[in-house]
Coordinates of N, CA and C in Angstrom, one line a residue:
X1 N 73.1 109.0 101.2 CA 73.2 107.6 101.2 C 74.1 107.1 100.1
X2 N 74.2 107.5 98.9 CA 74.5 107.0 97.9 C 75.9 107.5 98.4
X3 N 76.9 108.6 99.0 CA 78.0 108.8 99.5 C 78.8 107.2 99.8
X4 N 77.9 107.1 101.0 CA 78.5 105.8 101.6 C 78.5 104.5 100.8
X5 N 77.5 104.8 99.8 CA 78.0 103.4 98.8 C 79.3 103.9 98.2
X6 N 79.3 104.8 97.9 CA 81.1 105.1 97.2 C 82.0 105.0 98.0
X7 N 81.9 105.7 99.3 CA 83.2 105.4 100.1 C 83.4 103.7 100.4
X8 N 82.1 103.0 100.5 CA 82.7 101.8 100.9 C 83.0 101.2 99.7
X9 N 83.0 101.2 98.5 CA 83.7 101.0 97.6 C 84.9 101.4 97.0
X10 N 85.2 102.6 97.8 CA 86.4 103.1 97.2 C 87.2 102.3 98.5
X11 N 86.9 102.4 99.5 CA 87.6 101.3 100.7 C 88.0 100.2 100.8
X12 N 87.1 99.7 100.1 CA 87.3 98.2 100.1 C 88.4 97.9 98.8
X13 N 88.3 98.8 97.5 CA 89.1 98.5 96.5 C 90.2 98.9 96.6
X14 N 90.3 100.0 97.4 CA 91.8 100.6 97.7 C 92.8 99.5 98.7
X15 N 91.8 99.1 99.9 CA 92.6 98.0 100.2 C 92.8 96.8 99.6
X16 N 92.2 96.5 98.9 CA 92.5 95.1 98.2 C 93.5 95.1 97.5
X17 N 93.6 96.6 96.4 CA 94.7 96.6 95.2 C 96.0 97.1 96.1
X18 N 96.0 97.6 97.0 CA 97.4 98.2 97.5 C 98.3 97.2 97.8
X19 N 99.1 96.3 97.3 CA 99.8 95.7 98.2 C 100.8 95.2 97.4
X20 N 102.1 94.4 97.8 CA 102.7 94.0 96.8 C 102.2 92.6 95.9
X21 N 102.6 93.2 94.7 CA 102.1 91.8 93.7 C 102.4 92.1 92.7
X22 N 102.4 90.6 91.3 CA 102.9 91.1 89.8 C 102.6 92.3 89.3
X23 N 101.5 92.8 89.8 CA 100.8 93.7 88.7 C 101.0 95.1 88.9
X24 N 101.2 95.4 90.5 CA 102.2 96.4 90.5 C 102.9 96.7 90.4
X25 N 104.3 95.5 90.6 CA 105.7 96.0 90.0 C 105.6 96.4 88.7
X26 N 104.7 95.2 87.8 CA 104.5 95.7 86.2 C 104.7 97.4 86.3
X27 N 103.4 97.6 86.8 CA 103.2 98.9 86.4 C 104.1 99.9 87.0
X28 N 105.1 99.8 88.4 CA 105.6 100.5 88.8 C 107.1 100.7 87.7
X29 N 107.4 99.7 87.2 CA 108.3 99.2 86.4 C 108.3 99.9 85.0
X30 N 107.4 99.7 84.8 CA 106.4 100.6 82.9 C 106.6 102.2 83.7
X31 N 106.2 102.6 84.5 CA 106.4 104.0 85.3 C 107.7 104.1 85.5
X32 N 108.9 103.6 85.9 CA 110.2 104.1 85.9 C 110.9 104.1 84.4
X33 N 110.5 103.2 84.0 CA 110.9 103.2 82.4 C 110.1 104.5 81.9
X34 N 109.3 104.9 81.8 CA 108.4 105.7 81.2 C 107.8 105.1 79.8
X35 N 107.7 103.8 80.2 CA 107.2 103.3 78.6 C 105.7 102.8 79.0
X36 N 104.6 103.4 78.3 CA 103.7 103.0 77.6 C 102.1 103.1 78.9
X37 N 103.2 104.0 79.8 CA 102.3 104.1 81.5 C 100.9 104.9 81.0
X38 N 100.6 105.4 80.0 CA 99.0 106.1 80.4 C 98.1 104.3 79.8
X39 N 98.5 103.8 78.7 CA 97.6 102.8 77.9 C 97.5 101.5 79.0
X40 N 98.6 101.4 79.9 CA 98.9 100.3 80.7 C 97.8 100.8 82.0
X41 N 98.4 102.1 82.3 CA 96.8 102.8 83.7 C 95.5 102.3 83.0
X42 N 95.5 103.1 82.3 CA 93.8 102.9 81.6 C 93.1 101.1 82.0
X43 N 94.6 100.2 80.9 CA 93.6 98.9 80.8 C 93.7 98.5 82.5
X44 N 94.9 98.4 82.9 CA 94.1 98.2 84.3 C 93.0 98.4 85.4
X45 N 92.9 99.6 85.2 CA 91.4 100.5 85.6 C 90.5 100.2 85.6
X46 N 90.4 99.9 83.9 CA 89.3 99.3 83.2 C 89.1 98.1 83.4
X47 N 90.0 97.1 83.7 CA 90.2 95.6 83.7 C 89.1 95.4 84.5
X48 N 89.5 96.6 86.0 CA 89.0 96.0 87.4 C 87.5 96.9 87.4
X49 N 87.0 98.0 86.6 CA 85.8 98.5 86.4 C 85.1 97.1 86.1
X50 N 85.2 96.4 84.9 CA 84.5 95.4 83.9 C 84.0 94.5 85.5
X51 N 85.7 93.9 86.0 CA 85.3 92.6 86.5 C 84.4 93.1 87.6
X52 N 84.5 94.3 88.7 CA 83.9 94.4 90.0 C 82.6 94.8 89.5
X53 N 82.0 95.4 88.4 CA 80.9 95.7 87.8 C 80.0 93.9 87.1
X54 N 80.7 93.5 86.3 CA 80.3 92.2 86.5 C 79.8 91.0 88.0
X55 N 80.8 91.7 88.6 CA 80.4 90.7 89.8 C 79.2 91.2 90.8
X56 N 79.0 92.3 90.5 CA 78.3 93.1 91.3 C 76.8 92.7 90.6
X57 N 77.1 92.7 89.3 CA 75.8 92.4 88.5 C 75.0 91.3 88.4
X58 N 75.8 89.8 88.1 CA 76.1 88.9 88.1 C 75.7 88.2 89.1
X59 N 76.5 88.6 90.8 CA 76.1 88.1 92.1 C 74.4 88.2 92.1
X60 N 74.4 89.7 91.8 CA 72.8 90.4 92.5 C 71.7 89.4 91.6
X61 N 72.0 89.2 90.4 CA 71.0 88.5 89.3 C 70.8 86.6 89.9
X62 N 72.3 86.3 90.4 CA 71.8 84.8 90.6 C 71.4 84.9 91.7
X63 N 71.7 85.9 93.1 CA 71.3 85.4 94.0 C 69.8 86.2 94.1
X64 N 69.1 86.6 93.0 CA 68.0 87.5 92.8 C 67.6 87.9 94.4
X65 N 68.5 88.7 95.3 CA 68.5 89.4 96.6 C 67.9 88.9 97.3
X66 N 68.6 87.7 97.4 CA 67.7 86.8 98.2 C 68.4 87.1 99.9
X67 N 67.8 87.5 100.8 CA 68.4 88.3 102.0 C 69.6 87.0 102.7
X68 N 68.9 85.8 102.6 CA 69.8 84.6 103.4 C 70.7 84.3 103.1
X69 N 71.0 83.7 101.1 CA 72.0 83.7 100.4 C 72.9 85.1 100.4
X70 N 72.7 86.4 100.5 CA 73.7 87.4 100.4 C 74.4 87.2 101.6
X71 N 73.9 86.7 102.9 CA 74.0 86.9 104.3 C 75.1 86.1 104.2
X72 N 75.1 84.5 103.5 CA 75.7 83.6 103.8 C 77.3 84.1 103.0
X73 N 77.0 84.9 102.0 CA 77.8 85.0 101.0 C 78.8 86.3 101.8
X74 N 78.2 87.2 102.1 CA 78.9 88.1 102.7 C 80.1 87.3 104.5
X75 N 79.3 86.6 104.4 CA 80.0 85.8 105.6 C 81.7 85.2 105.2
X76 N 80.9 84.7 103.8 CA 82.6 83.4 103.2 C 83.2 85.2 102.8
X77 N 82.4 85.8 102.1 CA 83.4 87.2 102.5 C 84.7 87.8 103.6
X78 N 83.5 87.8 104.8 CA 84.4 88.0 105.3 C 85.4 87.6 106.3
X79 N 85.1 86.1 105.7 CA 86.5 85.2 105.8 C 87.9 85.2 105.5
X80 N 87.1 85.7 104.5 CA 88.6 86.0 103.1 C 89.3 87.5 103.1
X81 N 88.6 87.9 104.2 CA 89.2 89.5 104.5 C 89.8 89.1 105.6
X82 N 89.0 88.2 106.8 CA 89.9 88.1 107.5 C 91.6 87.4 107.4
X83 N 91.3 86.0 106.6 CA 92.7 85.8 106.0 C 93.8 86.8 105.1
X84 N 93.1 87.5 104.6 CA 93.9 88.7 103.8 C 94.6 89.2 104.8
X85 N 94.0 89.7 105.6 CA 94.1 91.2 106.8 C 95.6 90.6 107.9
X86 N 95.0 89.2 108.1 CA 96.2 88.6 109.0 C 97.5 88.1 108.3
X87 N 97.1 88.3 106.9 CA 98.4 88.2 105.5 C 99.3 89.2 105.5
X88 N 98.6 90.1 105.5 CA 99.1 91.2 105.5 C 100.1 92.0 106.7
X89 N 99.4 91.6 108.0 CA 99.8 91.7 108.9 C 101.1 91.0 109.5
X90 N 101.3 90.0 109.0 CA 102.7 88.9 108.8 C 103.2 89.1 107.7
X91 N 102.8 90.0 106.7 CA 103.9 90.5 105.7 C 104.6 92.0 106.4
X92 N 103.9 92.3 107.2 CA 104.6 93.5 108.1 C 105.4 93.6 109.0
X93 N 105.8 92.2 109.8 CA 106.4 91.7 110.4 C 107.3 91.2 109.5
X94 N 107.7 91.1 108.4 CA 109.0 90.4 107.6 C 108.6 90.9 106.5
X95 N 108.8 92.2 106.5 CA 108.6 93.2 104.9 C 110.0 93.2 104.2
X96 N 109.5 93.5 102.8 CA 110.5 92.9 101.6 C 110.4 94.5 101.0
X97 N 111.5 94.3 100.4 CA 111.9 95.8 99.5 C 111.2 95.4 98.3
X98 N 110.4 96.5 97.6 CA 110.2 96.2 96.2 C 110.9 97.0 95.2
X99 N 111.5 96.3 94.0 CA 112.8 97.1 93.1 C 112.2 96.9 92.1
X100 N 112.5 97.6 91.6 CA 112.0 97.4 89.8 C 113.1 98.8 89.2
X101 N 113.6 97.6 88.4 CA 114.7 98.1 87.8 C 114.2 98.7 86.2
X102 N 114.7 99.6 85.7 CA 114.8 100.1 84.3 C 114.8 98.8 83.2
X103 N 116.0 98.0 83.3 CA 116.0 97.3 82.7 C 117.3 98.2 81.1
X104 N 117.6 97.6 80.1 CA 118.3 98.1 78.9 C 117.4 98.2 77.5
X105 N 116.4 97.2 77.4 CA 115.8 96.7 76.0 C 114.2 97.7 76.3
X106 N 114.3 98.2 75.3 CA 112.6 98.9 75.3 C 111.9 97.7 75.3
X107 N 110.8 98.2 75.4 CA 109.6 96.9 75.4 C 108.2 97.8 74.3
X108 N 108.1 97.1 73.5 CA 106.9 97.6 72.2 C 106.0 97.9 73.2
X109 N 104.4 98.6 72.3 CA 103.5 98.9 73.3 C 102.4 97.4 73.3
X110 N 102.7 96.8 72.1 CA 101.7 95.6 72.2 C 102.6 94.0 73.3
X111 N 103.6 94.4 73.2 CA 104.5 93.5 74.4 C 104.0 94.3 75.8
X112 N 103.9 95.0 76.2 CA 103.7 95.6 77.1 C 102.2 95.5 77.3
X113 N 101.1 95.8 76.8 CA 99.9 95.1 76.9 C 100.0 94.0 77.2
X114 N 100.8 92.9 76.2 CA 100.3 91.4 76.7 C 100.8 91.6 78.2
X115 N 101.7 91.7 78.5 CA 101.8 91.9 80.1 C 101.2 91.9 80.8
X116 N 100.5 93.3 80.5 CA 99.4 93.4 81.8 C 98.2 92.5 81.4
X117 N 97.9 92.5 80.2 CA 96.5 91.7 80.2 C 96.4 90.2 80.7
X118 N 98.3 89.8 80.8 CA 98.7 88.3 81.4 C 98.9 88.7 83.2
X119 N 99.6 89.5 83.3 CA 99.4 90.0 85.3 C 98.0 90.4 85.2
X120 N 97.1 90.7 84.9 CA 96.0 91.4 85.3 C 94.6 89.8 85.0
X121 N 94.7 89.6 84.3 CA 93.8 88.4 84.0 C 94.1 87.0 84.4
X122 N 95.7 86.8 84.7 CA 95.9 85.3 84.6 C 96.3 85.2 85.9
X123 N 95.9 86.0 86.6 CA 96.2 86.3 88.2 C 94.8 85.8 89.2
X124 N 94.8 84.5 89.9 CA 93.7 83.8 90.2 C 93.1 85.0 91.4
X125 N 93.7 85.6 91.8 CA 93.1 86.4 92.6 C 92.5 87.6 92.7
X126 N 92.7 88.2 91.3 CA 91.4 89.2 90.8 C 90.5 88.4 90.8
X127 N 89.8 87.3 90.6 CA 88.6 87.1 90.0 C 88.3 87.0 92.1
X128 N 89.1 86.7 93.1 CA 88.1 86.7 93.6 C 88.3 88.1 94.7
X129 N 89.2 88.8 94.4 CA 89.2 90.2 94.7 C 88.3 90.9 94.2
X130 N 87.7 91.4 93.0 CA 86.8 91.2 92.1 C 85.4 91.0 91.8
X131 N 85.7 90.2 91.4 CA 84.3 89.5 91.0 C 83.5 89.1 92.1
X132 N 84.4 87.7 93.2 CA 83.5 87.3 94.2 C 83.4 88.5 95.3
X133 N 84.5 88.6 95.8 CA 84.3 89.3 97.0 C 84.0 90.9 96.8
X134 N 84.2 91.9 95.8 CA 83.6 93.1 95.4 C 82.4 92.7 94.8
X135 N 82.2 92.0 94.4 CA 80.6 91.2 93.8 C 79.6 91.1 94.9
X136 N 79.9 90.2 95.5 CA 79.1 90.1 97.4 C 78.6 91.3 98.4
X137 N 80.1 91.9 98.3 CA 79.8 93.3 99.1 C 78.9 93.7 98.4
X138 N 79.3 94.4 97.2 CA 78.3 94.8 96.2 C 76.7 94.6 95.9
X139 N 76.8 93.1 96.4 CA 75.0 93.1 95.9 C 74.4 93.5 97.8
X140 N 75.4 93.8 98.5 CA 74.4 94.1 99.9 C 73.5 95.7 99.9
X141 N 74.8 96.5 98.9 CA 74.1 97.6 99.0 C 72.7 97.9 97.7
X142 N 71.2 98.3 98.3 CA 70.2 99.1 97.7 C 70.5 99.0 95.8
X143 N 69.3 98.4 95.2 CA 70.1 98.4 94.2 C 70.4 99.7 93.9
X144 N 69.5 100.7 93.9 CA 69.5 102.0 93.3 C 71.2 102.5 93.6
X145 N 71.5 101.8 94.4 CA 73.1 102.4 94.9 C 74.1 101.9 94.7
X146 N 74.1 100.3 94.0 CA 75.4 99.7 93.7 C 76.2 100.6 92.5
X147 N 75.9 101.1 91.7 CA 76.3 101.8 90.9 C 77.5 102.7 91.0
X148 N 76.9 103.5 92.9 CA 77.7 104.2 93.5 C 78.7 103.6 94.3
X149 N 78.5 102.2 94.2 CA 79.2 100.9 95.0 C 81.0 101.0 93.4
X150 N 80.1 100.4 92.9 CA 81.1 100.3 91.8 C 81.6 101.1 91.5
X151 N 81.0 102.5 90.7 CA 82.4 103.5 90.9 C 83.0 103.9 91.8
X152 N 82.8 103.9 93.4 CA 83.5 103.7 94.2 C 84.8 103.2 94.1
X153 N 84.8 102.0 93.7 CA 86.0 100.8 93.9 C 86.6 101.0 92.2
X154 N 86.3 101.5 91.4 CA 86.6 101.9 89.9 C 87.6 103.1 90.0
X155 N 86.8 104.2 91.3 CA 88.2 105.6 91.4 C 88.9 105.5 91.7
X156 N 89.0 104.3 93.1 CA 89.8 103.7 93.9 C 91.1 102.9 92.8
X157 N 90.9 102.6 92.2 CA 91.9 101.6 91.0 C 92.3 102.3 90.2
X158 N 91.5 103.5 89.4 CA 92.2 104.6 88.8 C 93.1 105.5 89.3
X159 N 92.8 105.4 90.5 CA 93.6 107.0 90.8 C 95.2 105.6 91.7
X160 N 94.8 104.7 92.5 CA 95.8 103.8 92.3 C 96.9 103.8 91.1
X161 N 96.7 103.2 90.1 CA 97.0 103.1 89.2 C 97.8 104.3 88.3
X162 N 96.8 105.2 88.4 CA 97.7 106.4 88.2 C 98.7 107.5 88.9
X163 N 98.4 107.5 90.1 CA 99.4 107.3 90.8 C 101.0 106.6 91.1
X164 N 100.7 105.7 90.8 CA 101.6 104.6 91.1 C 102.5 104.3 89.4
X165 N 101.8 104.6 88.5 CA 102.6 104.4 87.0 C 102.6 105.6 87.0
X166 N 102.6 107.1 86.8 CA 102.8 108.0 87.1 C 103.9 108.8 87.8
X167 N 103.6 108.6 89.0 CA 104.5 108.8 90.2 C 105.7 107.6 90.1
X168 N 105.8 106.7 89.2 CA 106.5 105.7 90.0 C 108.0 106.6 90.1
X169 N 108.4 107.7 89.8 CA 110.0 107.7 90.1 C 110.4 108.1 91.0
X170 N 109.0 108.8 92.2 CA 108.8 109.4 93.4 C 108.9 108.4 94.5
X171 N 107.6 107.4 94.0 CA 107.5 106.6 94.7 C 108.6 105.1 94.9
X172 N 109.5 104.6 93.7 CA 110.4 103.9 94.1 C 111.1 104.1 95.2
X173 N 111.6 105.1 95.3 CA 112.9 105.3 96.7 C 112.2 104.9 97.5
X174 N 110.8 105.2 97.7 CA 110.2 104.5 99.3 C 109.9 103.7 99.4
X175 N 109.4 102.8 98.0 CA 109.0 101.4 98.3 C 110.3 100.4 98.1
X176 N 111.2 101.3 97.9 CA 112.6 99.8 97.8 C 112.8 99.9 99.3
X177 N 112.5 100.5 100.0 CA 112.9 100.5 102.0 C 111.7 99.5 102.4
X178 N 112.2 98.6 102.8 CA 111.5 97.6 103.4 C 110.2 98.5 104.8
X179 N 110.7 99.4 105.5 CA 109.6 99.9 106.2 C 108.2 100.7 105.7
X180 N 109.0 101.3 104.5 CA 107.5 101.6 103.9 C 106.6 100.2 103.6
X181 N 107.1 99.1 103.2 CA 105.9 98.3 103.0 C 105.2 97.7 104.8
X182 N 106.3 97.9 105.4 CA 105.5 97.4 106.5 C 104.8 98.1 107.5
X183 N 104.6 99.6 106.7 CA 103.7 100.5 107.2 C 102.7 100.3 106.8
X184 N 102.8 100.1 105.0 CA 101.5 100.0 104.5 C 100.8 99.3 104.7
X185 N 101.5 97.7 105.1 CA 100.7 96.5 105.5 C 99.9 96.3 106.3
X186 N 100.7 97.3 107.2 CA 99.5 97.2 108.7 C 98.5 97.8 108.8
X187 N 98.4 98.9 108.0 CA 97.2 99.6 107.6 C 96.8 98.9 106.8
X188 N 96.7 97.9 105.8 CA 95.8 97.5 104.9 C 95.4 96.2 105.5
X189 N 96.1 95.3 106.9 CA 95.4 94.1 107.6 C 94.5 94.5 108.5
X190 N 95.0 96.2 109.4 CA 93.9 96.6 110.1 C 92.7 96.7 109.5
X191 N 92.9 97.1 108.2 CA 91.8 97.6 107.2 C 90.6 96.8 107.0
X192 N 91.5 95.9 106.8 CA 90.6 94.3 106.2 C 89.7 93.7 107.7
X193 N 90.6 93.5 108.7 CA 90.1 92.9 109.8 C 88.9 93.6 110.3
X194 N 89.2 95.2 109.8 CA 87.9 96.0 110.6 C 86.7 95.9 109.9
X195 N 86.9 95.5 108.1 CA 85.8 95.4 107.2 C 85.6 93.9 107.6
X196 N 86.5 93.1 108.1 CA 85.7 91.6 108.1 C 85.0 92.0 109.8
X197 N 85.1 92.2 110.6 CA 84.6 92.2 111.4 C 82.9 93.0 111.5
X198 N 82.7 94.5 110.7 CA 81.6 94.8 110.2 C 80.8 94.0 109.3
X199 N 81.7 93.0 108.0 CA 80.8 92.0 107.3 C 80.4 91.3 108.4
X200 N 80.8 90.6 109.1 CA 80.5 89.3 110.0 C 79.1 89.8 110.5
X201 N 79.3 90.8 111.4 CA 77.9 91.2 111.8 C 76.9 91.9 110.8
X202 N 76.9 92.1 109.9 CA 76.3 92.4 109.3 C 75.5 90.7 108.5
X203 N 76.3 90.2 108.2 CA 76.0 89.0 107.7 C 75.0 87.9 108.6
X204 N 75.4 87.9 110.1 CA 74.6 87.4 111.0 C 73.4 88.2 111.1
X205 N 73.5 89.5 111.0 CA 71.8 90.0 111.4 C 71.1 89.9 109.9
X206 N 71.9 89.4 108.7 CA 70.8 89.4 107.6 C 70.3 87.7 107.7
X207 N 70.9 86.8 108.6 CA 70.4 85.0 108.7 C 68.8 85.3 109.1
X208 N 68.4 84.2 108.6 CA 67.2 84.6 109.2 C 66.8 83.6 110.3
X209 N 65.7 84.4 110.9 CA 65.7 84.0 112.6 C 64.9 82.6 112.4

């Protein structure tokens, strides 16, 4: 049991963080430079442990599991997956190269933190990648098993993360070709559409009759 709380945590986090945005060039960028990529992996990791752990905690406390309110919540969920999923899917249809150059000027390690802690925090859509929507899912599953919910979606962002600032000198050549992103896309709108489609029904059989 507790398996499936992790995979669908690591599922759902893996699709949400994979895509283009500030916070990956950062870090793909910090990874070609080779400057300051293990402290920059970590806080991001961490960032998204705190918030999806928060939300998960947070949701489950105010909506004290209440079956109707999670139902309803899980629903505006999977709204917002379905908008994602068909985002994504029209970003695959007109995919963009992503570049990230070296650059000439080092960047300190506390310049480089503010960075990410400014892409990673001041970015409106962690809180509801996050907090609401990894928060919602999260309070569906058993409490004894959110735990397994959360580090699910926590390995998912670390091994992201390190990967991707790690790897980035591997991984540039492919992601400056516009086809790799519009491979990935379509697998991360299928992705979404299939988790919004299982929230939906899941959400209608928790309404009550």
């Amino acid at each position: 049991m507790f398996s499936s709380a992790f995979t669908t945590g690591f599922a759902l986090s893996a699709t949400l963080i994979i895509a283009i945005g500030a916070q990956n060039a950062f870090v793909l960028r910090q990874g070609i430079r080779k400057e300051h990529v293990a402290p920059i992996v970590i806080f991001c990791a961490l960032a998204d442990l705190v918030l999806i752990g928060a939300g998960v905690v947070g949701l489950a406390s105010v909506l004290g599991d209440s079956p109707a309110l999670v139902a309803l919540l899980t629903i505006a969920g999977s709204a917002f997956l379905l908008w994602y999923g068909v985002r994504a899917l029209r970003r695959a249809l007109i995919p963009q190269s992503l570049r990230a150059t070296a650059g000439d000027q080092p960047v300190s390690l506390s310049n480089a933190m503010a960075q990410a802690v400014g892409f990673t925090l001041l970015n409106p859509h962690v809180y509801l990648d996050t907090v609401l929507l990894m928060g919602s899912i999260g309070t569906r599953q058993p409490p004894d098993l959110r735990i397994w919910f959360v580090g699910g979606a926590a390995c998912a962002s670390g091994v992201w993360f390190t990967t991707l600032g790690f790897g980035a000198r591997l991984l540039a050549p492919i992601f400056a070709r516009p086809s790799a992103w519009r491979v990935l896309d379509t697998l991360i709108g299928l992705t979404m559409l299939s988790l919004a489609v299982m929230l939906i029904h899941q959400g209608v059989a928790g309404l009550p009759g």
